[in-house]
Short mmCIF file of N, CA and C in Angstrom, two decimals:
data_model
loop_
_atom_site.label_atom_id
_atom_site.label_comp_id
_atom_site.label_asym_id
_atom_site.label_seq_id
_atom_site.Cartn_x
_atom_site.Cartn_y
_atom_site.Cartn_z
N ILE H 584 6.75 -86.70 53.59
CA ILE H 584 8.04 -86.26 54.41
C ILE H 584 9.01 -87.11 54.76
N GLU H 585 10.21 -86.79 54.43
CA GLU H 585 11.44 -87.68 54.65
C GLU H 585 12.34 -86.96 55.59
N CYS H 586 12.61 -87.61 56.75
CA CYS H 586 13.42 -86.76 57.70
C CYS H 586 14.80 -87.56 57.77
N SER H 587 16.01 -86.77 58.22
CA SER H 587 17.13 -87.41 58.05
C SER H 587 17.20 -88.64 58.84
N GLY H 588 18.30 -89.56 58.26
CA GLY H 588 18.45 -90.92 58.52
C GLY H 588 18.56 -91.32 60.03
N LEU H 589 19.01 -90.42 60.80
CA LEU H 589 19.14 -90.60 62.37
C LEU H 589 17.62 -90.78 63.08
N PHE H 590 16.62 -90.24 62.09
CA PHE H 590 15.28 -90.14 62.91
C PHE H 590 14.36 -90.98 62.29
N VAL H 591 13.34 -91.65 62.82
CA VAL H 591 12.47 -92.48 62.40
C VAL H 591 10.92 -91.69 62.32
N LEU H 592 10.21 -91.78 61.18
CA LEU H 592 8.96 -91.09 61.24
C LEU H 592 7.93 -92.15 61.74
N LEU H 593 7.41 -91.99 62.92
CA LEU H 593 6.33 -92.83 63.43
C LEU H 593 5.06 -93.02 62.90
N SER H 594 4.58 -91.89 62.45
CA SER H 594 3.26 -92.00 61.79
C SER H 594 3.37 -92.10 60.12
N VAL H 595 2.38 -92.02 59.43
CA VAL H 595 2.44 -92.17 57.88
C VAL H 595 3.30 -91.03 57.33
N ASN H 596 3.93 -91.42 56.31
CA ASN H 596 4.92 -90.33 55.55
C ASN H 596 4.11 -89.50 54.58
N MET H 597 2.91 -89.83 54.19
CA MET H 597 1.97 -89.14 53.35
C MET H 597 1.02 -88.19 54.23
N VAL H 598 1.19 -86.94 54.23
CA VAL H 598 0.34 -86.06 54.95
C VAL H 598 -0.27 -85.10 54.23
N THR H 599 -1.41 -84.59 54.47
CA THR H 599 -2.03 -83.48 53.81
C THR H 599 -2.13 -82.22 54.84
N VAL H 600 -2.53 -81.13 54.38
CA VAL H 600 -2.79 -79.88 55.09
C VAL H 600 -3.67 -80.31 56.41
N GLY H 601 -3.07 -79.97 57.70
CA GLY H 601 -3.70 -80.17 58.83
C GLY H 601 -3.41 -81.33 59.52
N ASP H 602 -2.84 -82.43 58.87
CA ASP H 602 -2.48 -83.64 59.41
C ASP H 602 -1.38 -83.61 60.55
N THR H 603 -1.26 -84.57 61.18
CA THR H 603 -0.29 -84.58 62.11
C THR H 603 0.62 -85.78 62.01
N PHE H 604 2.01 -85.59 62.22
CA PHE H 604 3.04 -86.76 62.04
C PHE H 604 4.02 -86.62 63.31
N THR H 605 4.67 -87.91 63.53
CA THR H 605 5.60 -87.84 64.55
C THR H 605 6.87 -88.07 64.15
N VAL H 606 7.93 -87.53 64.49
CA VAL H 606 9.29 -87.79 64.40
C VAL H 606 9.86 -88.06 65.67
N ALA H 607 10.63 -89.42 65.70
CA ALA H 607 11.27 -89.82 66.90
C ALA H 607 12.72 -90.24 66.52
N LEU H 608 13.40 -90.23 67.66
CA LEU H 608 14.94 -90.66 67.43
C LEU H 608 14.97 -92.00 67.28
N GLY H 609 15.73 -92.68 66.44
CA GLY H 609 15.67 -94.05 66.17
C GLY H 609 16.93 -94.72 66.97
N ASN H 610 17.57 -95.72 66.50
CA ASN H 610 18.66 -96.29 67.24
C ASN H 610 20.08 -95.65 67.10
N ALA H 611 20.04 -94.60 66.41
CA ALA H 611 21.21 -93.71 66.18
C ALA H 611 21.55 -92.79 67.36
N PRO H 612 22.70 -92.42 67.53
CA PRO H 612 22.97 -91.46 68.70
C PRO H 612 22.29 -90.10 68.38
N ALA H 613 22.12 -89.49 69.61
CA ALA H 613 21.27 -88.10 69.62
C ALA H 613 22.13 -87.04 68.64
N THR H 614 21.26 -86.37 68.04
CA THR H 614 21.79 -85.13 67.35
C THR H 614 20.88 -83.98 67.61
N ASP H 615 21.52 -82.76 67.50
CA ASP H 615 20.96 -81.49 67.75
C ASP H 615 19.93 -81.26 66.55
N LEU H 616 20.25 -81.58 65.37
CA LEU H 616 19.61 -81.18 64.17
C LEU H 616 18.63 -82.23 63.63
N ILE H 617 17.51 -81.77 63.04
CA ILE H 617 16.62 -82.85 62.38
C ILE H 617 16.48 -82.01 60.95
N SER H 618 16.76 -82.71 60.02
CA SER H 618 16.47 -82.32 58.59
C SER H 618 15.48 -83.14 57.84
N CYS H 619 14.38 -82.36 57.63
CA CYS H 619 13.14 -82.79 56.86
C CYS H 619 12.87 -82.35 55.54
N ALA H 620 12.67 -83.10 54.61
CA ALA H 620 12.40 -82.85 53.23
C ALA H 620 10.70 -83.19 52.96
N ILE H 621 10.34 -82.07 52.44
CA ILE H 621 8.68 -82.08 52.30
C ILE H 621 8.59 -82.13 50.55
N LEU H 622 7.79 -83.27 50.21
CA LEU H 622 7.90 -83.63 48.83
C LEU H 622 6.57 -83.63 48.33
N SER H 623 6.23 -83.38 47.06
CA SER H 623 5.10 -83.35 46.50
C SER H 623 5.24 -84.30 45.26
N GLY H 624 4.87 -85.62 45.43
CA GLY H 624 5.31 -86.63 44.47
C GLY H 624 6.78 -86.69 44.69
N ASN H 625 7.48 -86.45 43.46
CA ASN H 625 9.04 -86.40 43.46
C ASN H 625 9.56 -85.26 43.65
N ILE H 626 8.83 -84.31 43.72
CA ILE H 626 9.24 -82.87 43.63
C ILE H 626 9.56 -82.10 45.13
N LEU H 627 10.67 -81.96 45.38
CA LEU H 627 11.03 -81.19 46.63
C LEU H 627 10.39 -79.78 46.83
N GLU H 628 9.58 -79.78 47.77
CA GLU H 628 8.77 -78.43 48.08
C GLU H 628 9.61 -77.43 49.11
N GLN H 629 10.03 -78.19 50.28
CA GLN H 629 10.77 -77.45 51.21
C GLN H 629 11.72 -78.47 51.81
N THR H 630 12.73 -77.84 52.27
CA THR H 630 13.75 -78.63 53.24
C THR H 630 13.83 -77.76 54.48
N LEU H 631 13.58 -78.55 55.68
CA LEU H 631 13.68 -77.79 56.93
C LEU H 631 14.71 -78.52 57.68
N VAL H 632 15.37 -77.61 58.53
CA VAL H 632 16.45 -77.98 59.49
C VAL H 632 15.98 -77.42 60.68
N ILE H 633 15.70 -78.29 61.77
CA ILE H 633 15.19 -78.11 63.00
C ILE H 633 16.05 -78.30 64.08
N ASP H 634 16.43 -77.12 64.77
CA ASP H 634 17.37 -77.20 65.85
C ASP H 634 16.75 -77.59 67.30
N ARG H 635 16.99 -78.77 67.64
CA ARG H 635 16.16 -79.54 68.79
C ARG H 635 16.81 -78.92 70.04
N THR H 636 17.80 -78.04 70.09
CA THR H 636 18.37 -77.56 71.42
C THR H 636 17.48 -76.33 71.88
N ALA H 637 16.65 -75.77 71.07
CA ALA H 637 15.85 -74.40 71.39
C ALA H 637 14.38 -74.56 70.90
N LEU H 638 13.79 -75.62 71.32
CA LEU H 638 12.26 -75.88 70.82
C LEU H 638 11.33 -75.24 71.82
N ASN H 639 10.28 -74.78 71.24
CA ASN H 639 9.17 -74.45 72.14
C ASN H 639 8.06 -74.67 71.35
N LEU H 640 6.93 -74.98 72.17
CA LEU H 640 5.83 -75.33 71.51
C LEU H 640 5.25 -74.31 70.64
N LYS H 641 4.61 -74.62 69.63
CA LYS H 641 4.02 -73.66 68.67
C LYS H 641 5.16 -73.10 67.60
N ASP H 642 6.46 -73.47 67.77
CA ASP H 642 7.30 -72.95 66.90
C ASP H 642 7.04 -73.49 65.46
N THR H 643 7.47 -72.57 64.47
CA THR H 643 6.97 -73.14 63.01
C THR H 643 8.42 -73.20 62.39
N PHE H 644 8.41 -74.24 61.47
CA PHE H 644 9.42 -74.56 60.40
C PHE H 644 8.88 -74.62 59.19
N GLY H 645 8.91 -73.52 58.39
CA GLY H 645 8.30 -73.60 57.04
C GLY H 645 6.89 -73.91 57.26
N SER H 646 6.43 -74.95 56.75
CA SER H 646 4.90 -75.31 56.82
C SER H 646 4.74 -76.26 58.01
N ILE H 647 5.63 -76.42 58.71
CA ILE H 647 5.37 -77.51 59.94
C ILE H 647 5.29 -76.77 61.23
N GLN H 648 4.41 -77.05 62.18
CA GLN H 648 4.29 -76.33 63.46
C GLN H 648 4.51 -77.42 64.42
N LEU H 649 5.31 -77.16 65.66
CA LEU H 649 5.53 -78.15 66.80
C LEU H 649 4.38 -78.15 67.63
N GLU H 650 3.68 -79.10 67.87
CA GLU H 650 2.63 -79.28 68.67
C GLU H 650 2.80 -79.98 70.01
N SER H 651 3.82 -80.84 69.97
CA SER H 651 4.22 -81.47 71.22
C SER H 651 5.61 -82.02 71.11
N CYS H 652 6.26 -82.18 72.24
CA CYS H 652 7.53 -82.58 72.29
C CYS H 652 7.73 -83.44 73.68
N ASP H 653 8.02 -84.87 73.31
CA ASP H 653 8.13 -85.67 74.49
C ASP H 653 6.78 -85.52 75.42
N LYS H 654 6.83 -85.18 76.69
CA LYS H 654 5.57 -85.13 77.44
C LYS H 654 4.87 -83.91 77.34
N GLN H 655 5.64 -82.84 76.71
CA GLN H 655 4.94 -81.61 76.66
C GLN H 655 4.01 -81.49 75.58
N SER H 656 2.81 -81.01 75.67
CA SER H 656 1.74 -80.78 74.53
C SER H 656 1.13 -79.64 74.68
N CYS H 657 0.81 -79.04 73.68
CA CYS H 657 -0.20 -77.81 73.70
C CYS H 657 -1.89 -78.30 73.82
N PHE H 658 -2.00 -79.62 73.51
CA PHE H 658 -3.29 -80.22 73.54
C PHE H 658 -3.55 -80.95 74.72
N VAL H 659 -4.49 -80.44 75.52
CA VAL H 659 -4.89 -81.13 76.75
C VAL H 659 -6.30 -81.71 76.70
N PRO H 660 -6.62 -82.72 77.30
CA PRO H 660 -8.12 -83.44 77.17
C PRO H 660 -8.92 -82.68 78.05
N ILE H 661 -10.19 -82.25 77.63
CA ILE H 661 -11.06 -81.35 78.43
C ILE H 661 -12.37 -82.12 78.33
N THR H 662 -13.11 -82.20 79.48
CA THR H 662 -14.45 -82.58 79.53
C THR H 662 -15.55 -81.60 79.72
N TYR H 663 -16.36 -81.37 78.78
CA TYR H 663 -17.51 -80.53 78.96
C TYR H 663 -18.76 -81.52 79.60
N THR H 664 -19.24 -80.99 80.75
CA THR H 664 -20.35 -81.81 81.40
C THR H 664 -21.38 -80.88 81.62
N TYR H 665 -22.66 -81.39 81.00
CA TYR H 665 -23.67 -80.62 80.78
C TYR H 665 -24.90 -81.55 81.79
N ASN H 666 -25.46 -80.84 82.68
CA ASN H 666 -26.63 -81.55 83.64
C ASN H 666 -27.73 -80.95 83.23
N ILE H 667 -28.61 -82.06 83.03
CA ILE H 667 -30.05 -81.76 82.72
C ILE H 667 -30.96 -82.26 83.77
N THR H 668 -31.64 -81.46 84.44
CA THR H 668 -32.57 -81.63 85.71
C THR H 668 -34.12 -81.39 85.25
N ASN H 669 -34.91 -82.47 85.59
CA ASN H 669 -36.25 -82.24 85.29
C ASN H 669 -36.83 -81.61 86.72
N ILE H 670 -37.21 -80.35 86.47
CA ILE H 670 -37.71 -79.66 87.79
C ILE H 670 -39.19 -79.44 87.62
N GLY H 671 -39.74 -80.18 86.63
CA GLY H 671 -41.27 -80.03 86.39
C GLY H 671 -42.02 -81.11 87.39
N ASP H 672 -43.30 -81.53 87.03
CA ASP H 672 -44.04 -82.56 87.84
C ASP H 672 -44.55 -83.64 86.92
N THR H 673 -43.80 -83.76 85.87
CA THR H 673 -44.15 -84.96 85.09
C THR H 673 -42.74 -85.66 84.50
N PRO H 674 -42.68 -86.84 84.33
CA PRO H 674 -41.50 -87.48 83.82
C PRO H 674 -41.28 -87.06 82.44
N MET H 675 -40.03 -86.95 81.84
CA MET H 675 -39.68 -86.39 80.67
C MET H 675 -38.73 -87.36 79.86
N GLU H 676 -38.75 -87.17 78.47
CA GLU H 676 -37.76 -87.97 77.67
C GLU H 676 -37.09 -86.93 77.07
N VAL H 677 -35.65 -86.82 77.21
CA VAL H 677 -34.73 -85.96 76.36
C VAL H 677 -34.69 -86.51 75.19
N THR H 678 -35.11 -85.22 74.03
CA THR H 678 -35.17 -85.73 72.75
C THR H 678 -33.80 -85.02 71.92
N THR H 679 -33.45 -83.93 72.45
CA THR H 679 -32.49 -83.07 71.70
C THR H 679 -31.48 -82.64 72.82
N VAL H 680 -30.12 -82.52 72.38
CA VAL H 680 -29.22 -81.71 73.12
C VAL H 680 -28.30 -81.12 72.14
N MET H 681 -28.60 -79.92 71.82
CA MET H 681 -27.89 -79.35 70.64
C MET H 681 -26.73 -78.31 71.29
N ARG H 682 -25.64 -78.51 70.86
CA ARG H 682 -24.43 -77.85 71.31
C ARG H 682 -23.81 -77.21 70.01
N THR H 683 -23.69 -75.57 70.51
CA THR H 683 -23.16 -74.77 69.37
C THR H 683 -21.94 -74.06 70.07
N ARG H 684 -20.89 -74.23 69.30
CA ARG H 684 -19.63 -73.61 69.81
C ARG H 684 -19.14 -73.10 68.53
N GLY H 685 -18.99 -71.85 68.40
CA GLY H 685 -18.40 -71.19 67.28
C GLY H 685 -19.22 -71.52 65.93
N THR H 686 -18.74 -72.08 64.96
CA THR H 686 -19.63 -72.61 63.61
C THR H 686 -19.96 -74.04 63.92
N SER H 687 -19.51 -74.62 64.93
CA SER H 687 -19.90 -75.96 65.04
C SER H 687 -21.22 -76.27 65.88
N MET H 688 -22.11 -76.93 65.21
CA MET H 688 -23.33 -77.32 65.87
C MET H 688 -23.59 -78.62 65.85
N VAL H 689 -23.68 -79.44 67.02
CA VAL H 689 -23.78 -80.98 67.11
C VAL H 689 -24.79 -81.31 68.03
N ASP H 690 -25.69 -82.30 67.62
CA ASP H 690 -26.67 -82.91 68.46
C ASP H 690 -26.03 -83.97 69.39
N LEU H 691 -25.99 -83.84 70.73
CA LEU H 691 -25.36 -84.68 71.46
C LEU H 691 -26.24 -85.69 72.27
N ILE H 692 -27.37 -85.79 71.66
CA ILE H 692 -28.42 -86.97 72.12
C ILE H 692 -27.67 -88.38 72.26
N GLY H 693 -26.74 -88.68 71.41
CA GLY H 693 -26.21 -90.06 71.54
C GLY H 693 -25.35 -90.22 72.54
N ILE H 694 -24.97 -89.15 73.47
CA ILE H 694 -24.03 -89.20 74.68
C ILE H 694 -24.81 -88.94 75.81
N VAL H 695 -26.14 -88.80 75.77
CA VAL H 695 -27.05 -88.48 77.10
C VAL H 695 -26.94 -89.82 78.00
N GLU H 696 -26.53 -89.62 79.18
CA GLU H 696 -26.54 -90.90 80.11
C GLU H 696 -27.80 -91.70 80.13
N ASP H 697 -28.97 -90.95 80.51
CA ASP H 697 -30.18 -91.37 80.66
C ASP H 697 -31.18 -90.41 80.00
N ARG H 698 -31.82 -90.90 79.05
CA ARG H 698 -32.87 -90.04 78.33
C ARG H 698 -34.17 -89.94 78.83
N ASN H 699 -34.44 -90.63 79.85
CA ASN H 699 -35.69 -90.79 80.65
C ASN H 699 -35.59 -90.17 82.04
N VAL H 700 -36.02 -89.01 82.26
CA VAL H 700 -35.59 -88.31 83.55
C VAL H 700 -36.94 -88.22 84.42
N GLU H 701 -37.02 -88.74 85.55
CA GLU H 701 -38.16 -88.66 86.35
C GLU H 701 -38.06 -87.38 87.02
N VAL H 702 -39.24 -87.13 87.74
CA VAL H 702 -39.32 -85.86 88.33
C VAL H 702 -38.35 -85.57 89.41
N GLY H 703 -37.70 -84.52 89.35
CA GLY H 703 -36.67 -84.39 90.41
C GLY H 703 -35.28 -84.91 90.20
N GLU H 704 -35.09 -85.76 89.20
CA GLU H 704 -34.04 -86.38 88.74
C GLU H 704 -33.11 -85.65 87.76
N SER H 705 -31.95 -86.06 87.59
CA SER H 705 -30.93 -85.44 86.45
C SER H 705 -30.43 -86.36 85.65
N THR H 706 -29.89 -86.07 84.62
CA THR H 706 -29.12 -86.94 83.58
C THR H 706 -27.96 -86.02 83.24
N VAL H 707 -26.95 -86.55 82.60
CA VAL H 707 -25.73 -85.83 82.22
C VAL H 707 -25.42 -86.04 80.92
N VAL H 708 -24.47 -85.15 80.37
CA VAL H 708 -23.99 -85.38 78.93
C VAL H 708 -22.43 -84.89 79.12
N ARG H 709 -21.51 -85.85 78.78
CA ARG H 709 -20.19 -85.50 78.77
C ARG H 709 -19.67 -85.69 77.47
N GLU H 710 -19.09 -84.33 77.05
CA GLU H 710 -18.39 -84.20 75.86
C GLU H 710 -16.87 -84.03 75.96
N ILE H 711 -16.00 -85.07 75.37
CA ILE H 711 -14.69 -85.06 75.47
C ILE H 711 -14.01 -84.53 74.34
N GLU H 712 -13.11 -83.50 74.47
CA GLU H 712 -12.43 -82.89 73.36
C GLU H 712 -10.84 -82.76 73.88
N GLU H 713 -10.26 -81.97 72.84
CA GLU H 713 -8.80 -81.56 73.18
C GLU H 713 -8.88 -80.22 73.04
N LEU H 714 -8.36 -79.37 73.88
CA LEU H 714 -8.21 -77.91 74.08
C LEU H 714 -6.60 -77.55 73.68
N ASP H 715 -6.49 -76.66 72.69
CA ASP H 715 -5.04 -76.18 72.54
C ASP H 715 -4.77 -74.84 73.64
N VAL H 716 -4.00 -75.30 74.60
CA VAL H 716 -3.59 -74.43 75.65
C VAL H 716 -2.38 -73.42 75.38
N CYS H 717 -1.85 -73.48 74.11
CA CYS H 717 -0.58 -72.74 73.79
C CYS H 717 -1.00 -71.46 73.07
N VAL H 718 -2.46 -71.41 72.90
CA VAL H 718 -3.13 -70.15 72.10
C VAL H 718 -4.11 -69.54 73.16
N ASN H 719 -4.31 -68.15 72.88
CA ASN H 719 -5.49 -67.61 73.70
C ASN H 719 -6.78 -68.09 73.11
N VAL H 720 -7.76 -68.51 74.09
CA VAL H 720 -8.85 -69.05 73.78
C VAL H 720 -10.10 -68.12 74.53
N ASP H 721 -11.07 -67.76 73.66
CA ASP H 721 -12.26 -67.13 74.17
C ASP H 721 -13.40 -67.68 73.57
N GLU H 722 -14.02 -68.58 74.12
CA GLU H 722 -14.80 -69.57 73.45
C GLU H 722 -16.28 -69.69 74.18
N GLU H 723 -17.28 -69.32 73.40
CA GLU H 723 -18.62 -69.48 74.11
C GLU H 723 -19.30 -70.63 73.41
N THR H 724 -19.89 -71.42 74.45
CA THR H 724 -20.71 -72.68 74.15
C THR H 724 -22.17 -72.50 74.57
N ASN H 725 -22.99 -72.77 73.58
CA ASN H 725 -24.44 -72.82 73.92
C ASN H 725 -24.96 -74.20 73.79
N VAL H 726 -25.78 -74.51 74.89
CA VAL H 726 -26.51 -75.66 74.72
C VAL H 726 -28.01 -75.63 75.16
N ARG H 727 -28.69 -76.24 74.21
CA ARG H 727 -30.19 -76.32 74.22
C ARG H 727 -30.60 -77.70 74.41
N ALA H 728 -31.37 -78.11 75.48
CA ALA H 728 -31.95 -79.22 75.67
C ALA H 728 -33.50 -79.25 75.56
N GLU H 729 -33.94 -80.28 74.74
CA GLU H 729 -35.39 -80.30 74.81
C GLU H 729 -35.76 -81.67 75.29
N ALA H 730 -37.14 -81.75 75.80
CA ALA H 730 -37.72 -83.05 76.52
C ALA H 730 -39.09 -83.08 76.21
N ASP H 731 -39.58 -84.37 75.90
CA ASP H 731 -40.99 -84.40 75.82
C ASP H 731 -41.48 -85.12 76.96
N PRO H 732 -42.63 -84.61 77.36
CA PRO H 732 -43.72 -85.46 78.46
C PRO H 732 -44.52 -86.49 77.88
N PRO H 733 -44.94 -87.40 78.69
CA PRO H 733 -45.83 -88.32 78.03
C PRO H 733 -47.05 -87.79 77.20
N GLN H 734 -47.47 -86.74 77.64
CA GLN H 734 -48.58 -85.96 77.09
C GLN H 734 -48.30 -84.48 77.28
N GLY H 735 -48.53 -83.77 76.19
CA GLY H 735 -48.56 -82.38 76.49
C GLY H 735 -47.49 -81.74 75.70
N VAL H 736 -47.03 -80.54 75.85
CA VAL H 736 -46.26 -79.55 75.16
C VAL H 736 -44.62 -79.98 75.72
N PRO H 737 -43.79 -79.97 74.55
CA PRO H 737 -42.36 -80.35 74.92
C PRO H 737 -41.71 -79.06 75.75
N CYS H 738 -40.71 -79.48 76.54
CA CYS H 738 -40.09 -78.46 77.36
C CYS H 738 -38.63 -78.21 76.73
N PHE H 739 -38.15 -77.07 76.93
CA PHE H 739 -36.69 -76.89 76.59
C PHE H 739 -36.00 -76.02 77.61
N SER H 740 -34.71 -76.12 77.65
CA SER H 740 -33.79 -75.09 78.38
C SER H 740 -32.58 -74.93 77.73
N GLU H 741 -32.05 -73.74 77.85
CA GLU H 741 -30.89 -73.42 77.22
C GLU H 741 -29.81 -72.60 78.14
N ASP H 742 -28.60 -72.71 77.84
CA ASP H 742 -27.64 -72.10 78.79
C ASP H 742 -26.34 -71.87 77.78
N ASP H 743 -25.55 -70.76 78.41
CA ASP H 743 -24.39 -70.47 77.74
C ASP H 743 -23.17 -70.54 78.62
N TYR H 744 -22.19 -71.23 78.25
CA TYR H 744 -20.96 -71.36 78.90
C TYR H 744 -19.71 -70.48 78.10
N GLU H 745 -18.91 -69.90 78.96
CA GLU H 745 -17.66 -69.28 78.38
C GLU H 745 -16.35 -69.80 78.97
N LEU H 746 -15.63 -70.12 78.08
CA LEU H 746 -14.30 -70.80 78.43
C LEU H 746 -12.93 -69.83 77.97
N THR H 747 -12.15 -69.32 78.85
CA THR H 747 -11.20 -68.48 78.40
C THR H 747 -9.74 -69.02 78.75
N VAL H 748 -8.93 -69.05 77.98
CA VAL H 748 -7.52 -69.40 78.25
C VAL H 748 -6.58 -68.32 77.90
N VAL H 749 -5.99 -67.71 78.64
CA VAL H 749 -4.92 -66.50 78.27
C VAL H 749 -3.43 -67.07 78.51
N VAL H 750 -2.72 -66.97 77.39
CA VAL H 750 -1.38 -67.52 77.47
C VAL H 750 -0.46 -66.34 77.76
N SER H 751 0.39 -66.57 78.89
CA SER H 751 1.06 -65.43 79.48
C SER H 751 2.18 -65.10 78.46
N PRO H 752 2.62 -63.93 78.14
CA PRO H 752 3.54 -63.56 77.01
C PRO H 752 4.85 -64.10 77.41
N THR H 753 5.84 -64.30 76.54
CA THR H 753 7.19 -64.72 76.80
C THR H 753 7.73 -63.79 77.70
N SER H 754 8.41 -64.15 78.84
CA SER H 754 9.19 -63.44 79.96
C SER H 754 10.29 -62.47 79.31
N PRO H 755 10.26 -61.15 79.61
CA PRO H 755 11.49 -60.54 79.13
C PRO H 755 12.76 -61.02 79.78
N PRO H 756 13.98 -60.73 79.35
CA PRO H 756 15.07 -61.26 80.12
C PRO H 756 15.31 -60.81 81.43
N THR H 757 15.76 -61.70 82.18
CA THR H 757 15.69 -61.38 83.71
C THR H 757 16.96 -60.54 84.20
N ASP H 758 18.06 -60.51 83.50
CA ASP H 758 19.18 -59.77 83.75
C ASP H 758 18.97 -58.30 83.31
N PRO H 759 19.18 -57.19 84.17
CA PRO H 759 19.14 -55.92 83.88
C PRO H 759 20.19 -55.70 82.79
N PRO H 760 20.04 -54.75 81.72
CA PRO H 760 21.10 -54.38 81.00
C PRO H 760 22.45 -53.92 81.80
N SER H 761 23.57 -54.09 81.17
CA SER H 761 24.66 -53.60 82.07
C SER H 761 24.70 -51.98 81.86
N PRO H 762 25.13 -51.47 82.97
CA PRO H 762 25.17 -49.94 83.13
C PRO H 762 26.18 -49.30 82.05
N SER H 763 25.95 -48.17 81.53
CA SER H 763 26.88 -47.36 80.78
C SER H 763 28.24 -47.21 81.57
N PRO H 764 29.33 -46.99 80.90
CA PRO H 764 30.60 -46.79 81.67
C PRO H 764 30.36 -45.40 82.41
N SER H 765 30.98 -45.42 83.69
CA SER H 765 30.79 -44.21 84.46
C SER H 765 32.11 -43.26 84.30
N ASP H 766 33.25 -43.80 83.98
CA ASP H 766 34.32 -42.88 83.88
C ASP H 766 34.54 -42.62 82.32
N GLY H 767 34.74 -41.40 82.24
CA GLY H 767 35.12 -40.79 80.72
C GLY H 767 36.58 -41.05 80.42
N PRO H 768 36.90 -40.79 79.32
CA PRO H 768 38.30 -40.97 78.66
C PRO H 768 39.21 -40.26 79.79
N SER H 769 40.44 -40.68 79.79
CA SER H 769 41.65 -40.02 80.59
C SER H 769 41.79 -38.73 79.93
N PRO H 770 42.17 -37.75 80.70
CA PRO H 770 42.45 -36.47 80.11
C PRO H 770 43.85 -36.45 79.28
N SER H 771 43.98 -35.67 78.23
CA SER H 771 45.31 -35.50 77.61
C SER H 771 46.47 -35.03 78.63
N PRO H 772 47.70 -35.53 78.29
CA PRO H 772 48.68 -35.01 79.16
C PRO H 772 48.76 -33.39 79.24
N SER H 773 49.23 -32.85 80.30
CA SER H 773 49.22 -31.35 80.43
C SER H 773 50.49 -30.72 79.86
N ASP H 774 51.63 -31.41 80.38
CA ASP H 774 52.88 -31.06 80.02
C ASP H 774 53.34 -31.63 78.61
N PRO H 775 54.00 -30.94 77.81
CA PRO H 775 54.65 -31.44 76.60
C PRO H 775 55.88 -32.35 76.86
N PRO H 776 56.20 -33.07 76.15
CA PRO H 776 57.41 -34.03 76.47
C PRO H 776 58.59 -33.18 76.78
N SER H 777 59.46 -33.54 77.57
CA SER H 777 60.77 -32.96 77.61
C SER H 777 61.62 -33.03 76.35
N PRO H 778 62.58 -31.96 76.23
CA PRO H 778 63.32 -31.91 75.10
C PRO H 778 64.36 -32.84 75.00
N SER H 779 64.95 -33.44 74.02
CA SER H 779 66.05 -34.41 73.90
C SER H 779 67.14 -33.71 74.48
N PRO H 780 68.07 -34.61 75.25
CA PRO H 780 69.25 -34.03 75.90
C PRO H 780 70.22 -33.55 74.61
N SER H 781 71.01 -32.54 75.02
CA SER H 781 71.91 -31.79 73.90
C SER H 781 73.28 -32.25 74.12
#
C-alpha cells in the first residue's frame, strides 16, 4: 500500500487480508484527501481516495475499512473474569478451564491465578481481549472448570455468560422537512387590457 506523499505509513507497507495498517500525517500541511494505491507486486489493484472531512468508524473504501481515527476506535479492551470457588470439603487443584465462544475453544489453565484452591477459597481467571463496539454483538461464552482432589473423583462446574452490544442506528436528520407552499399561483387578470388610444 502506498499513500500520497503528504502521508506517512506508520506500519508495514506489505499487508495481507485481515492485516491492519496506520496512515498518519507527515510533516506536510494538512489536506482533506488521502490517496492510497493498493499494489500486488507491481500491478495496481485499486486506487482509493479518502475524504478526511466526513469519516465515520467502519467506513469502507474499496478493500479498506476504517477501524480507528485519532483517539476514536471501534476496538475497546475487555476483561472477562471467571471466579472459581471451592465449595466442597477437600482442597482441589484446578486442572482445566475450558472457554468456548462461538467456534473458538481455549484452555485457560495457563492464566489461572492459583491452581490450588483450599476449602472455601476462590481463584480467578482473567482473559483480556478486544471487543468491536461498532457492530452489533450477541455472544455467548461457556466456561467449564475441572479440579482434582488429593484422592477421589474430579469435580467440574460449568456456566454460560452472554454479552450483547447494540449499536444505535444513525440518527435521522434533526431538521423537519420544509413545508409545502401554502399560497397557490396568483389568479389571471380578470379585465382584458384597455384598447390603444385612437
